XYZ file of C-alpha atoms in Angstrom:
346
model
C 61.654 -37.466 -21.075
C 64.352 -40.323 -20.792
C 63.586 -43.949 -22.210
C 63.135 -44.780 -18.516
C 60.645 -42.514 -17.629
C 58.042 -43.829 -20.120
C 54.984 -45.804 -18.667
C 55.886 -49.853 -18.693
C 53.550 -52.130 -17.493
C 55.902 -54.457 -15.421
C 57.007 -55.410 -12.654
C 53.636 -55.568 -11.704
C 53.080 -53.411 -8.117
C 50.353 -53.961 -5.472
C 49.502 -51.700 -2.915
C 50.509 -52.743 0.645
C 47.042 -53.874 2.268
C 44.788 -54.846 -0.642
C 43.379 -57.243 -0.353
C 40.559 -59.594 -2.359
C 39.486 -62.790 -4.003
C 36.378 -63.767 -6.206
C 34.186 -65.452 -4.173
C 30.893 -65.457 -7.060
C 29.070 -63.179 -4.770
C 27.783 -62.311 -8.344
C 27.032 -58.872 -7.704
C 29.089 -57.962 -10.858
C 26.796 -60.101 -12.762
C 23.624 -58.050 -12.225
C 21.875 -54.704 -13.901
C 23.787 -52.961 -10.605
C 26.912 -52.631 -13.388
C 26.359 -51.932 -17.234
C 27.028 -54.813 -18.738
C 28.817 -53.679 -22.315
C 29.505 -52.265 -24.462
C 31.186 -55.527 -26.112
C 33.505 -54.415 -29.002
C 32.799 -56.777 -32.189
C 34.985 -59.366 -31.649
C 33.657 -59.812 -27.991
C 29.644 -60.057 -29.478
C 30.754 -62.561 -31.816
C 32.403 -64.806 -28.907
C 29.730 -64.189 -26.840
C 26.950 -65.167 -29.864
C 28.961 -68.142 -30.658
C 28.048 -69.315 -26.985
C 24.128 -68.082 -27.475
C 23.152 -65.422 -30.148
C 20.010 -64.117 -27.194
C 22.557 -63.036 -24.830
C 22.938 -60.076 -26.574
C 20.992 -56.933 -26.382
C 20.801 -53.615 -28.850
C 19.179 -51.652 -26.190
C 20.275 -48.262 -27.681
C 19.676 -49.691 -31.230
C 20.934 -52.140 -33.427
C 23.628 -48.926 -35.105
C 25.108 -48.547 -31.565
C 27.411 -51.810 -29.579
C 25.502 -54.499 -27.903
C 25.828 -55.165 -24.350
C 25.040 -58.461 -22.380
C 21.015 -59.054 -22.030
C 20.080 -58.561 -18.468
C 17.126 -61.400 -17.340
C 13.960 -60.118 -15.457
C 15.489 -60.736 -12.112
C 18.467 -58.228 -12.851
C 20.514 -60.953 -13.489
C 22.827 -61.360 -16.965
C 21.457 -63.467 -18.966
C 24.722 -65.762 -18.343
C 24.585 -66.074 -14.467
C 23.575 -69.547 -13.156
C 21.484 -70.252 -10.529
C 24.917 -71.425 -8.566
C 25.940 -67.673 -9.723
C 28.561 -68.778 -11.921
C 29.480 -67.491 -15.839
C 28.174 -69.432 -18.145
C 30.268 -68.760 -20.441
C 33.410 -68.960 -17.811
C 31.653 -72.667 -16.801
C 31.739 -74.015 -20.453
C 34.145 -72.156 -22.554
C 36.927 -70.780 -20.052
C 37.705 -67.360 -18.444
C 39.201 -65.770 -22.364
C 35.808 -66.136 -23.805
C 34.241 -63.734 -21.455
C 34.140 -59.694 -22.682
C 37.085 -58.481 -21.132
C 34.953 -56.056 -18.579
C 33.628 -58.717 -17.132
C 36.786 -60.768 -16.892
C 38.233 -58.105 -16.008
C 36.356 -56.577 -12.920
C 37.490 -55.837 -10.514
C 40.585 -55.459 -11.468
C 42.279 -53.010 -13.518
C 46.345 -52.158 -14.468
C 47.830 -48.738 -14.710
C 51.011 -48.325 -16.864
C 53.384 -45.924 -14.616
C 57.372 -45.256 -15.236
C 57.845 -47.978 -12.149
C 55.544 -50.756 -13.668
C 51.974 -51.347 -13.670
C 49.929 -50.833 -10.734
C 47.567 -53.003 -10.130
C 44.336 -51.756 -8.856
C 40.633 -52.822 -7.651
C 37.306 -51.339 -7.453
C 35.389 -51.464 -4.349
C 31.492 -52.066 -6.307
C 32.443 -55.541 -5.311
C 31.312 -57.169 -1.989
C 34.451 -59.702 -2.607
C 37.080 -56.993 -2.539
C 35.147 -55.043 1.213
C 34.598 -57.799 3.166
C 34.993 -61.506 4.729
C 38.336 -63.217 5.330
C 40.625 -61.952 1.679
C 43.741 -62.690 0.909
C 46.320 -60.347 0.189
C 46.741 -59.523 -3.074
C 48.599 -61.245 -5.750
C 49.039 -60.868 -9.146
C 48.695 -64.388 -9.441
C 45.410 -65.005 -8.747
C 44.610 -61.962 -10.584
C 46.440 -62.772 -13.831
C 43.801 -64.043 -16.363
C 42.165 -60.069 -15.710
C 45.381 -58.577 -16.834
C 46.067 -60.038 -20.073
C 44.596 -59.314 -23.630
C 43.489 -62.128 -25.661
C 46.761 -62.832 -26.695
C 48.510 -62.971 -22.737
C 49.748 -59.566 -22.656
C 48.882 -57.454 -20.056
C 46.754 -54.880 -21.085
C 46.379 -51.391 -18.897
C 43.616 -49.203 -18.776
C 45.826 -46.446 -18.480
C 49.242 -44.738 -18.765
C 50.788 -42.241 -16.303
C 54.429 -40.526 -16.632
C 53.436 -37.036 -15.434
C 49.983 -35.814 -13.351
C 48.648 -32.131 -13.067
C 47.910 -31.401 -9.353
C 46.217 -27.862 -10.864
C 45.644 -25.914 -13.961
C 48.771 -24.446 -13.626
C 51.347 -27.296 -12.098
C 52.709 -30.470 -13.568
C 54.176 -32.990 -11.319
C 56.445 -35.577 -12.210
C 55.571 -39.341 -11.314
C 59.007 -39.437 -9.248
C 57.314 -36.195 -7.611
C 53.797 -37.220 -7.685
C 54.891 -40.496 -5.661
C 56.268 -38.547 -2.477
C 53.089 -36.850 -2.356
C 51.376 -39.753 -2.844
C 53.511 -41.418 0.003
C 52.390 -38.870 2.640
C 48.954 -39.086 1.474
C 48.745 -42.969 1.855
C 50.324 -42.764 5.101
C 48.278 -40.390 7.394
C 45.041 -42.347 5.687
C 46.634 -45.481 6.593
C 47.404 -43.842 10.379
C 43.795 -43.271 10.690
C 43.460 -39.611 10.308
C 40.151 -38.015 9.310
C 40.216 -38.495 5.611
C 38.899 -34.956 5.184
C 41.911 -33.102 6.821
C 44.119 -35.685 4.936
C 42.461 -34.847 1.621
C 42.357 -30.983 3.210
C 38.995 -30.544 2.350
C 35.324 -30.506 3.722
C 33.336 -32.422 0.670
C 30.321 -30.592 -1.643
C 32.932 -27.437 -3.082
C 30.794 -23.894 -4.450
C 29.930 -25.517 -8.127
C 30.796 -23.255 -11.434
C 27.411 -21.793 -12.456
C 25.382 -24.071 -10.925
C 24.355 -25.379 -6.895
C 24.312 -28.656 -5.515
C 20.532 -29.237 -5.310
C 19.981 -28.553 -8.845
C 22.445 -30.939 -9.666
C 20.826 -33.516 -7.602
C 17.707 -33.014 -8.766
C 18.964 -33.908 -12.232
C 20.164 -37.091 -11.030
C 16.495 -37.900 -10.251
C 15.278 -37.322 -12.675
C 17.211 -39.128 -14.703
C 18.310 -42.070 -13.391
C 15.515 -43.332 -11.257
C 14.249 -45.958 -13.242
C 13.173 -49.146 -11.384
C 16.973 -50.694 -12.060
C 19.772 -51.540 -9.265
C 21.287 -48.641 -10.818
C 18.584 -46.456 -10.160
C 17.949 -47.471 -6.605
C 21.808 -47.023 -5.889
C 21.325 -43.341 -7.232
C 18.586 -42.214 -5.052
C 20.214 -43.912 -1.618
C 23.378 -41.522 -3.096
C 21.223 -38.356 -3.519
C 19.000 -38.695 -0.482
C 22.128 -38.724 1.450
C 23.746 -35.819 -0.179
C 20.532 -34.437 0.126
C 21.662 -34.883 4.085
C 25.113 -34.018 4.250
C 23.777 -30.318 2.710
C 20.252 -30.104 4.871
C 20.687 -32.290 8.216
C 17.066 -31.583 8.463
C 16.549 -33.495 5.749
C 14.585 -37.001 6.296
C 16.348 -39.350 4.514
C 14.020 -41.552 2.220
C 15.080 -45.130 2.821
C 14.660 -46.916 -0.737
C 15.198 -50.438 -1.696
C 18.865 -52.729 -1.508
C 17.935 -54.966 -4.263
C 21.906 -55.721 -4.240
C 21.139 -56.855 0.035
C 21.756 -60.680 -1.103
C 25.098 -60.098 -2.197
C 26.392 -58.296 0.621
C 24.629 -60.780 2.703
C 26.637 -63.573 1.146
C 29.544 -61.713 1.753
C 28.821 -60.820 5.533
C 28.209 -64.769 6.036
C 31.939 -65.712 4.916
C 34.654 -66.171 7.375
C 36.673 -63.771 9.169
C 37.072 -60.794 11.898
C 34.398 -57.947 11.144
C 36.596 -55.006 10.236
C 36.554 -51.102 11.120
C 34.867 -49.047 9.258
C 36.991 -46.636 9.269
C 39.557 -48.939 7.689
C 37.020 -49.810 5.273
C 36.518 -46.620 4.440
C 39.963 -45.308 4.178
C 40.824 -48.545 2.295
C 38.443 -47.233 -0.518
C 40.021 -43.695 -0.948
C 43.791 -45.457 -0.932
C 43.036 -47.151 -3.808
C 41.368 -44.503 -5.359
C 44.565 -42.451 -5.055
C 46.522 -45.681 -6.248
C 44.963 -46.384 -8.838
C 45.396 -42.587 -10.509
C 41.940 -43.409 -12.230
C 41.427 -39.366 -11.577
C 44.471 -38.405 -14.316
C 41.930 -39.514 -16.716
C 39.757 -35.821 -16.479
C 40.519 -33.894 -13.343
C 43.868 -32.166 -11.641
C 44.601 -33.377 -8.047
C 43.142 -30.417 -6.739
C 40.275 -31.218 -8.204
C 40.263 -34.856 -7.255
C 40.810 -33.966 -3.552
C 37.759 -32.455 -3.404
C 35.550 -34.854 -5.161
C 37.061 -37.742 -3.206
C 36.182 -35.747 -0.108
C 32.237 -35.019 -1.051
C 31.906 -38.818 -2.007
C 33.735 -39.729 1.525
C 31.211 -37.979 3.834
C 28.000 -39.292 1.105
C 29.491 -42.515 1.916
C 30.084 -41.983 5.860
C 26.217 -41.132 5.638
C 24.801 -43.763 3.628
C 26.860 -46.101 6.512
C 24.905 -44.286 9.538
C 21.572 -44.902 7.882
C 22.350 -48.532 7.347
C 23.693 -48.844 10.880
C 20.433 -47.483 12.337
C 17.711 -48.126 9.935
C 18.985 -51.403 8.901
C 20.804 -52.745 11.811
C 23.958 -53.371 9.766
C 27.249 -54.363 11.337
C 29.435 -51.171 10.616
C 32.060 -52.635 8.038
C 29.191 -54.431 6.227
C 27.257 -50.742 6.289
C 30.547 -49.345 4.877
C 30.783 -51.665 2.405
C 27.472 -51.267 1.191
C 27.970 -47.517 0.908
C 31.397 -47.815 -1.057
C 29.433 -49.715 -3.348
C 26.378 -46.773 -3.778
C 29.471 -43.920 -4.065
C 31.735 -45.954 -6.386
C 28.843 -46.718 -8.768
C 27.980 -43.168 -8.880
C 31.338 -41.873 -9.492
C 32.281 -44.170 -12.368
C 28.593 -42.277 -13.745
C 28.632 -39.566 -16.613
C 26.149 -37.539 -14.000
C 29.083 -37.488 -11.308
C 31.555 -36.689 -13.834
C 29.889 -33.922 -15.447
C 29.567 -32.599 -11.642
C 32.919 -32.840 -11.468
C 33.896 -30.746 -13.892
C 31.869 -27.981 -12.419
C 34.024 -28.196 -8.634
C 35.531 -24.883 -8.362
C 38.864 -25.668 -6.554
């Protein structure tokens, strides 16, 4: 592969539309998001501020992550909902996942994409700007100022079999963007239904396992079951949907209460799945084909965790979108989705 062909992580790129700008919902801050692992260097910054902030919850052998209060809260957030560690000793001191988030910067033979993650009520809705890499530089950088990506890309694999170029992979990426970005049904765009015949294994035992594992009392947890209940759904429409708990509600109410023009949710929607496609975060274990269909099942969990906050909830239809991103984007970033993943025949 030529010299210009290898992954570089500048110019920096944005994709046309995104939008967002930190507004301390402090959603990010909470036991809705694991809060670690810190690497060593980051638990000695971080115990150099205060040595109880950490916690060994898997063991003192295994990397501490941040101590989460009783309230769900990190033991850092202020009652105003800002760091305390950002408040006294500057963005750098932070671990970088939480200066980080949610942001992230994918090395690619045209420069480094940068890309966001929808868990974040400041990213889905209120009056955002558009995106700059300015006011996203300080989550970037290493410690040192360099910018630091979470990935590189030269070539993808749309299947077992095929290897695309990124020159190639961009033209199909190009047509994908644009009939999401027209509005079409993100299914028939993606060319494919959602919840694909699973390799030795069925969807409801699969759920089930999510159950029993991850309801636990946490945000986490809570986020799980509204995503299972509703896949639960999608696969039996006699199902009856058990309504749980929002304990992230606040956040998203914060964000609803900020200024600007309620939004579509279909464009809130379809805003989510273009930056998954941007942001190539699918190269990391899957082939396109594979990615497709995944994208797809998590689209129509999300469409119906939106209806049930519509109508059970009364929420206005982008902040019901947004809330659902939230509930499918945790769950995919899970080791439960991704080991489902793997089992999508395509």
């Amino acid at each position: 592969m030529p010299p210009a062909q290898d992954a570089r992580v500048r110019p920096f790129l944005v994709r046309p539309g995104a939008r967002y700008r930190c507004f301390g919902d402090g959603l990010c801050c909470t036991d809705i998001h694991i809060l670690g692992p810190l690497s060593k260097s980051e638990a000695r910054r971080v115990a150099k501020v205060d040595p109880e902030g950490l916690s060994y919850d898997d063991g003192p052998k295994n990397p501490p992550v941040l101590r989460v209060a009783t309230d769900g809260g990190c033991h850092f957030l202020q009652p105003d909902r800002r760091c305390g560690i950002h408040a006294s000793h500057g963005p750098m001191q932070k671990p970088d996942f939480c200066r980080r988030f949610p942001i992230g910067l994918v090395a690619t033979p045209q420069g480094g994409r940068i890309t966001t993650e929808h868990r974040c009520p400041c990213r889905t809705l209120g009056e955002r700007p558009l995106l700059d890499e300015d006011n996203v530089l300080d989550s970037l950088v290493d410690q040192r100022g360099k910018p630091k990506p979470d990935r590189r890309v030269k070539k993808l694999k749309l299947t077992k079999k095929t290897t695309a170029s990124f020159e190639e992979w961009r033209a199909i990426e190009a047509q994908l963007l644009s009939r999401l970005a027209s509005g079409e049904d993100p299914r028939d765009a993606l060319g494919s239904r959602g919840f694909p015949e699973l390799k030795k294994s069925d969807w409801s035992t699969e759920l089930d396992a999510i159950v029993a594992e991850c309801i636990d009392g946490s945000a986490f947890g809570f986020a799980a079951l509204w995503f299972v209940e509703h896949a639960r759904k999608r696969l039996n429409p006699e199902h009856r949907v058990r309504v749980p708990h929002r304990p992230w509600a606040a956040a998203f109410d914060r964000a609803q209460a900020r200024e600007g023009a309620p939004r579509e949710e279909r464009d809130v929607l379809s805003d989510w799945l273009a930056d998954e496609i941007w942001s190539l975060r699918w190269t990391d274990d899957r082939t396109f084909d594979v990615a497709r269909l995944e994208l797809a099942t998590r689209f129509v969990i999300a469409r119906e965790v939106t209806r049930t906050l519509k109508r059970e909830h009364g929420c206005r239809p982008d902040r019901a979108a947004a809330e659902s991103l939230m509930v499918v984007e945790l769950m995919g970033e899970s080791q439960y989705w991704t080991d489902i993943v793997a089992k999508m025949k395509a």
